[in-house]
Short mmCIF file of C-alpha atoms and ligand atoms in Angstrom, two decimals:
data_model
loop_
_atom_site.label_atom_id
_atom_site.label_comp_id
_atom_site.label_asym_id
_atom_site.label_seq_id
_atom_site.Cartn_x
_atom_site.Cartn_y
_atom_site.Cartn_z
CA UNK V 15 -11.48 -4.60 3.91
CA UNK V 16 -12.62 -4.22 0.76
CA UNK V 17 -10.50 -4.20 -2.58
CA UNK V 18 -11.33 -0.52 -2.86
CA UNK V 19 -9.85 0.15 0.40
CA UNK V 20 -6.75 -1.95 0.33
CA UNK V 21 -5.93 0.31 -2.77
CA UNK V 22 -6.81 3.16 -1.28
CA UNK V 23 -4.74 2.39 1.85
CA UNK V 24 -1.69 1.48 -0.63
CA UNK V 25 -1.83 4.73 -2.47
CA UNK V 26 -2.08 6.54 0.82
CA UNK V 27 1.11 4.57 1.88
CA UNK V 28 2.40 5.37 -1.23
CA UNK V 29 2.13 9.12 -0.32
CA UNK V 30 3.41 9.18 2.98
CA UNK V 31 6.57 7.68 1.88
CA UNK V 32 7.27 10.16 -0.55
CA UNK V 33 6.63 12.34 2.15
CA UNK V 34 8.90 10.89 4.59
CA UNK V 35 11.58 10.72 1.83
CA UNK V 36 11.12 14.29 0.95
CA UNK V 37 9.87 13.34 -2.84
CA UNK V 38 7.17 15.29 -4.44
CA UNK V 39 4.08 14.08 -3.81
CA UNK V 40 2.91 12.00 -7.24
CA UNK V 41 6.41 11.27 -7.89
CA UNK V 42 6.03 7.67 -7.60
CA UNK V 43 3.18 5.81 -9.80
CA UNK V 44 1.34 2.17 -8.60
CA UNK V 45 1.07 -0.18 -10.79
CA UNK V 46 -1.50 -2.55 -9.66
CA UNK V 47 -0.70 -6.05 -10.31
CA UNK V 48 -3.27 -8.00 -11.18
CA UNK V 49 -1.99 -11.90 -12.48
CA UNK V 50 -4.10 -14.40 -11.16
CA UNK V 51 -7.59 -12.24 -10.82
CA UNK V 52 -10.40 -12.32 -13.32
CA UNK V 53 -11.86 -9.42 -14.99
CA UNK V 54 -14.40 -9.49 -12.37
CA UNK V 55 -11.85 -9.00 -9.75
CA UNK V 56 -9.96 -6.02 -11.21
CA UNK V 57 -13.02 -3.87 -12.22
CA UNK V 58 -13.92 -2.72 -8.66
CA UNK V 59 -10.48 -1.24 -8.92
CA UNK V 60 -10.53 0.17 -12.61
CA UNK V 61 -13.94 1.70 -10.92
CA UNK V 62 -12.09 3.54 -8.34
CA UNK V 63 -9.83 5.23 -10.26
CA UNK V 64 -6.93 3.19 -10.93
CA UNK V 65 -5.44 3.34 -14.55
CA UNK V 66 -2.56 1.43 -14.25
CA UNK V 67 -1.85 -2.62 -14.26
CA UNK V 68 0.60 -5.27 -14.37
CA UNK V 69 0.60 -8.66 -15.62
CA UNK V 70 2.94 -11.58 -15.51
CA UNK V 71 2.09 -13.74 -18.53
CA UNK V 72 1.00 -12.62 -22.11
CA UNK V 73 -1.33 -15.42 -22.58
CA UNK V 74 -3.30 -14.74 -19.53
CA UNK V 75 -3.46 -10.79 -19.78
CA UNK V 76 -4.45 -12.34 -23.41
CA UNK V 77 -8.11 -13.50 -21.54
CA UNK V 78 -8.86 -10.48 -19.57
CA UNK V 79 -7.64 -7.35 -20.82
CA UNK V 80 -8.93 -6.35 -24.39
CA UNK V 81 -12.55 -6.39 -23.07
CA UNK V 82 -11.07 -4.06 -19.99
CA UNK V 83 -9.36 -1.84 -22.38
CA UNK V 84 -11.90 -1.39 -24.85
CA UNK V 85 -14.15 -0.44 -21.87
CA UNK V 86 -12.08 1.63 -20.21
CA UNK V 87 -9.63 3.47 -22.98
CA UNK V 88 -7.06 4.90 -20.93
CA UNK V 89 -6.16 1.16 -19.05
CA UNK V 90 -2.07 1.14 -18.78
CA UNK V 91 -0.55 -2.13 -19.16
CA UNK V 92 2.38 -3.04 -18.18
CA UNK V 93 3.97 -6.68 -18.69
CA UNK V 94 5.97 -7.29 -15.49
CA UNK V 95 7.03 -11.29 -16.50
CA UNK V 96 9.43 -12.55 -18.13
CA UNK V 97 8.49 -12.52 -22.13
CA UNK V 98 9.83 -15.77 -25.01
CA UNK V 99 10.65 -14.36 -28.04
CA UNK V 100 7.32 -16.27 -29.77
CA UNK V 101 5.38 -14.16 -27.72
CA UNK V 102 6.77 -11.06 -28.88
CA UNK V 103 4.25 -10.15 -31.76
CA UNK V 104 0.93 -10.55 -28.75
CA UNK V 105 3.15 -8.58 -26.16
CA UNK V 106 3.50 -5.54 -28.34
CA UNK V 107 -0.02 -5.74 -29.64
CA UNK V 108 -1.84 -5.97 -26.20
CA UNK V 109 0.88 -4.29 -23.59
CA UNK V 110 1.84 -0.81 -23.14
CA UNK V 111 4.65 -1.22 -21.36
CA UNK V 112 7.11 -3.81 -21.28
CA UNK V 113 9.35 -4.45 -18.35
CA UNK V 114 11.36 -7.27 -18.94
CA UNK V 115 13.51 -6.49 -21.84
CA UNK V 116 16.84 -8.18 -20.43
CA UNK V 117 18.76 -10.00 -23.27
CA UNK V 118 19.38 -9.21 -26.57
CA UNK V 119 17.10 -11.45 -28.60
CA UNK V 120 14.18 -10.27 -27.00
CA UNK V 121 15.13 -6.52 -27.36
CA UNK V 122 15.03 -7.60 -30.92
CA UNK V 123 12.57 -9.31 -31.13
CA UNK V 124 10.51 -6.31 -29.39
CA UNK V 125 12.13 -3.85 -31.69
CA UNK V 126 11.10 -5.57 -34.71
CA UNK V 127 7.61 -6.49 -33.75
CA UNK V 128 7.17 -2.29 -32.38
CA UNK V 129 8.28 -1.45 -36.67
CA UNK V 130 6.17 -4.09 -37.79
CA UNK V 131 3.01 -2.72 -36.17
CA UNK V 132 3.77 0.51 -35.86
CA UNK V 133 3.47 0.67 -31.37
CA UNK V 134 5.89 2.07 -29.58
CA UNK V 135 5.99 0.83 -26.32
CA UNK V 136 7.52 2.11 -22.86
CA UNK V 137 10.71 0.12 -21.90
CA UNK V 138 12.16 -0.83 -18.92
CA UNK V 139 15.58 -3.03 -18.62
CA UNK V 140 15.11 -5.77 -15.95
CA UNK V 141 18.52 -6.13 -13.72
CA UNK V 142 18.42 -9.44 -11.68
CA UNK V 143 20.52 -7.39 -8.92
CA UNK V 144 20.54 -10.76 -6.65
CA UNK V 145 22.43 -12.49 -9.50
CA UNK V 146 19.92 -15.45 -9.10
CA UNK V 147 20.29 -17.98 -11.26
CA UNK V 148 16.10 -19.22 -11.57
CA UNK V 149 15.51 -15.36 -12.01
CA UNK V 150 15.07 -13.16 -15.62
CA UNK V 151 17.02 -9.80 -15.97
CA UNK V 152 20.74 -8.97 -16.82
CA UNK V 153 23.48 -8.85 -14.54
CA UNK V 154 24.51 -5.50 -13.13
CA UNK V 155 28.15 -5.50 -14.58
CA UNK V 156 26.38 -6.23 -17.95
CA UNK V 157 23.06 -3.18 -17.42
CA UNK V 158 25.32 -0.13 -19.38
CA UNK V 159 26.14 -2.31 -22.17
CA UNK V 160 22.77 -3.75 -22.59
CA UNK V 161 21.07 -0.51 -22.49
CA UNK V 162 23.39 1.19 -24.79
CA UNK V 163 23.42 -1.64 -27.44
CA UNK V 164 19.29 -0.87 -27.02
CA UNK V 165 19.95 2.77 -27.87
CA UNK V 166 22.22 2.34 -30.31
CA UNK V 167 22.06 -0.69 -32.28
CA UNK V 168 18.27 -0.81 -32.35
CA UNK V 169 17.25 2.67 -31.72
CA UNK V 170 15.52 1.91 -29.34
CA UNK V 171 13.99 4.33 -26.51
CA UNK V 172 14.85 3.22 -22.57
CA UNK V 173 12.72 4.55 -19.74
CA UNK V 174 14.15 2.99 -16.89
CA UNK V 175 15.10 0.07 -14.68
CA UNK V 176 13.28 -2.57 -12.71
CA UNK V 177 14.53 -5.51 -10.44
CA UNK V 178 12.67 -7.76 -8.19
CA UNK V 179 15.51 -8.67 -4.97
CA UNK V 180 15.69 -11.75 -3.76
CA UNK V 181 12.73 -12.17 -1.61
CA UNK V 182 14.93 -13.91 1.63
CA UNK V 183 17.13 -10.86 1.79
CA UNK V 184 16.85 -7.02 2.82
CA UNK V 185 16.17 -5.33 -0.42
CA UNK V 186 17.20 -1.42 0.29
CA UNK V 187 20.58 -2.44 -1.34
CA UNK V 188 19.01 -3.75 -4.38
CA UNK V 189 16.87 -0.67 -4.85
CA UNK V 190 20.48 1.39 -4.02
CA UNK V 191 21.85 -0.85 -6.51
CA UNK V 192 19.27 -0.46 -9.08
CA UNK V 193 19.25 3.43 -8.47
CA UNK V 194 23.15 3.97 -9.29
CA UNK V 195 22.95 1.52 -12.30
CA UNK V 196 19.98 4.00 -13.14
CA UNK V 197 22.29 7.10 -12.80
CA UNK V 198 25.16 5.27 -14.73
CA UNK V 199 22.86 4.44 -17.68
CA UNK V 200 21.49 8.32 -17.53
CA UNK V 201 18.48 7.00 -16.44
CA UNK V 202 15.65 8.76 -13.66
CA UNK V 203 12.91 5.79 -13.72
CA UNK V 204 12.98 2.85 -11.41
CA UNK V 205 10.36 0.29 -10.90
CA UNK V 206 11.00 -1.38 -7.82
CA UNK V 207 8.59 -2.68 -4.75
CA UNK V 208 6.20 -4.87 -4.24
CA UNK V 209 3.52 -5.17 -1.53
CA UNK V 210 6.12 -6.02 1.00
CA UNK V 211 9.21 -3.27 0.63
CA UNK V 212 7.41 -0.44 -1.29
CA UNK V 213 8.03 1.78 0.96
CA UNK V 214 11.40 0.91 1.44
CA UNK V 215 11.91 0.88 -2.58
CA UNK V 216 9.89 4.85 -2.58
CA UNK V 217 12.50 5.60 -0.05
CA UNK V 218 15.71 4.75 -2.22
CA UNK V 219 14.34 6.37 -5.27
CA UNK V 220 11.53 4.22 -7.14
CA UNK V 221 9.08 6.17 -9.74
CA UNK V 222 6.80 3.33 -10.04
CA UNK V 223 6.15 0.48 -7.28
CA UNK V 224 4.17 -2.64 -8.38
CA UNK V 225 1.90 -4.07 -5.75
CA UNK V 226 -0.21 -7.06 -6.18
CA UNK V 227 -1.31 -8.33 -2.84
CA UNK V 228 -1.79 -6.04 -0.74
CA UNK V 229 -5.00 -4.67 -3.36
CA UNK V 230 -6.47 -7.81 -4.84
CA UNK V 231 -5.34 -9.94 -1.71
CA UNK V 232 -3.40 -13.10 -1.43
CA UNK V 233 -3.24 -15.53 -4.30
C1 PLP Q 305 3.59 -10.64 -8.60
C2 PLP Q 305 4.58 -9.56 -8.87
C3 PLP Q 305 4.53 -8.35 -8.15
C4 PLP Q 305 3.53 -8.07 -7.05
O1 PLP Q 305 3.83 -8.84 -5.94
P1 PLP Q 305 3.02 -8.64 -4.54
O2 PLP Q 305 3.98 -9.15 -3.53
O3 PLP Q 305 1.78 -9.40 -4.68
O4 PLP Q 305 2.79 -7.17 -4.40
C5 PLP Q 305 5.47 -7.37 -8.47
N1 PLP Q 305 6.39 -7.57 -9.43
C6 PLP Q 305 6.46 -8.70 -10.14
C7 PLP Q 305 7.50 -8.83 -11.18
C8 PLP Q 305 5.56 -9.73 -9.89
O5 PLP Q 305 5.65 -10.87 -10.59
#
């Protein structure tokens, strides 16, 4: 199959599971993660119609996806990797949205960087639902805190939540997990899925799934 197909495939996928779960059709978005493929790679699927992309790692998004963006305007970026605090400034200049805000020096450092240039950016809280140690994101117990100390203390705007399970385990009560914290922090986005439980993740409530894989193949 061709790149153009896998994606088409996934977005069909994408629609019968909202179907299945009884969601309005478009109510879940694809971000198409791209880390590890070259500009090269990724236009095919700019050229079919996608609009929106993740990335992992600031510096390498850094190589690829200013000449994408300036030509094709309307490119979405979202960062989906963990982000250091000196990498703040390049984050907020290149990235739309950023998905791993998950401690408070980085929500600062975001905050500050978004006045200084005058971006704002979409946010998403990362919740490391698994509690693993080697993984990014805040603890459950700790997500209504977090979020309100964003809101309040640095005025800043929260669209949602994302979490990536721990891959050895089922992850429908990760997503279920994800999706209360979502309702307890008054908030209706969720980005959760990957190429292997999207479907699961559209069924328990996910508004954007981000699927690398199964488009650009294995890396
Ligand atoms: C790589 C990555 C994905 C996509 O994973 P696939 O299994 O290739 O679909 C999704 N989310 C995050 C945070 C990633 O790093």
């Amino acid at each position: 199959m061709e790149v153009q197909e896998r994606l088409q495939d996934v977005v069909s996928r994408i629609h019968a599971a909202e179907k299945a779960a009884k969601r309005p059709k478009h109510a879940v978005s694809l971000v198409a993660v791209s880390k590890t493929f070259d500009a090269d790679a990724i236009r095919p699927v700019i050229e079919a119609g996608q609009r929106v992309f993740g990335e992992n790692r600031v510096q390498e998004a850094q190589g690829k996806w200013p000449l994408l963006k300036g030509e094709t305007p309307d490119l979405v970026l979202h960062l989906i990797g963990p982000l250091q605090s000196n990498k703040a400034a390049e984050a907020v200049a290149l990235f739309d949205v950023i998905e791993t805000v998950d401690r408070e020096k980085i929500a600062r450092a975001i905050s500050a960087e978004m006045k200084r240039q005058e971006r704002t950016l979409r946010l998403y809280v990362q919740v490391n639902t698994g509690l693993e140690p080697q993984k990014a994101g805040i603890a459950p117990k700790d997500t209504v805190a977090f979020v309100t100390f964003c809101r309040e203390e640095l005025d800043m705007a929260i669209e949602g939540l994302m979490c990536i399970p721990p891959v050895e385990e089922n992850p429908g009560p990760h997503f279920a997990l994800l999706a209360k914290l979502g309702r307890e922090c008054k908030l209706d986005r969720l980005s959760m899925g990957m190429s292997g439980d999207f479907e699961t993740a559209v069924q328990f409530g996910a508004t954007s799934v981000r699927v690398g894989s199964a488009i650009f193949g294995s890396r």
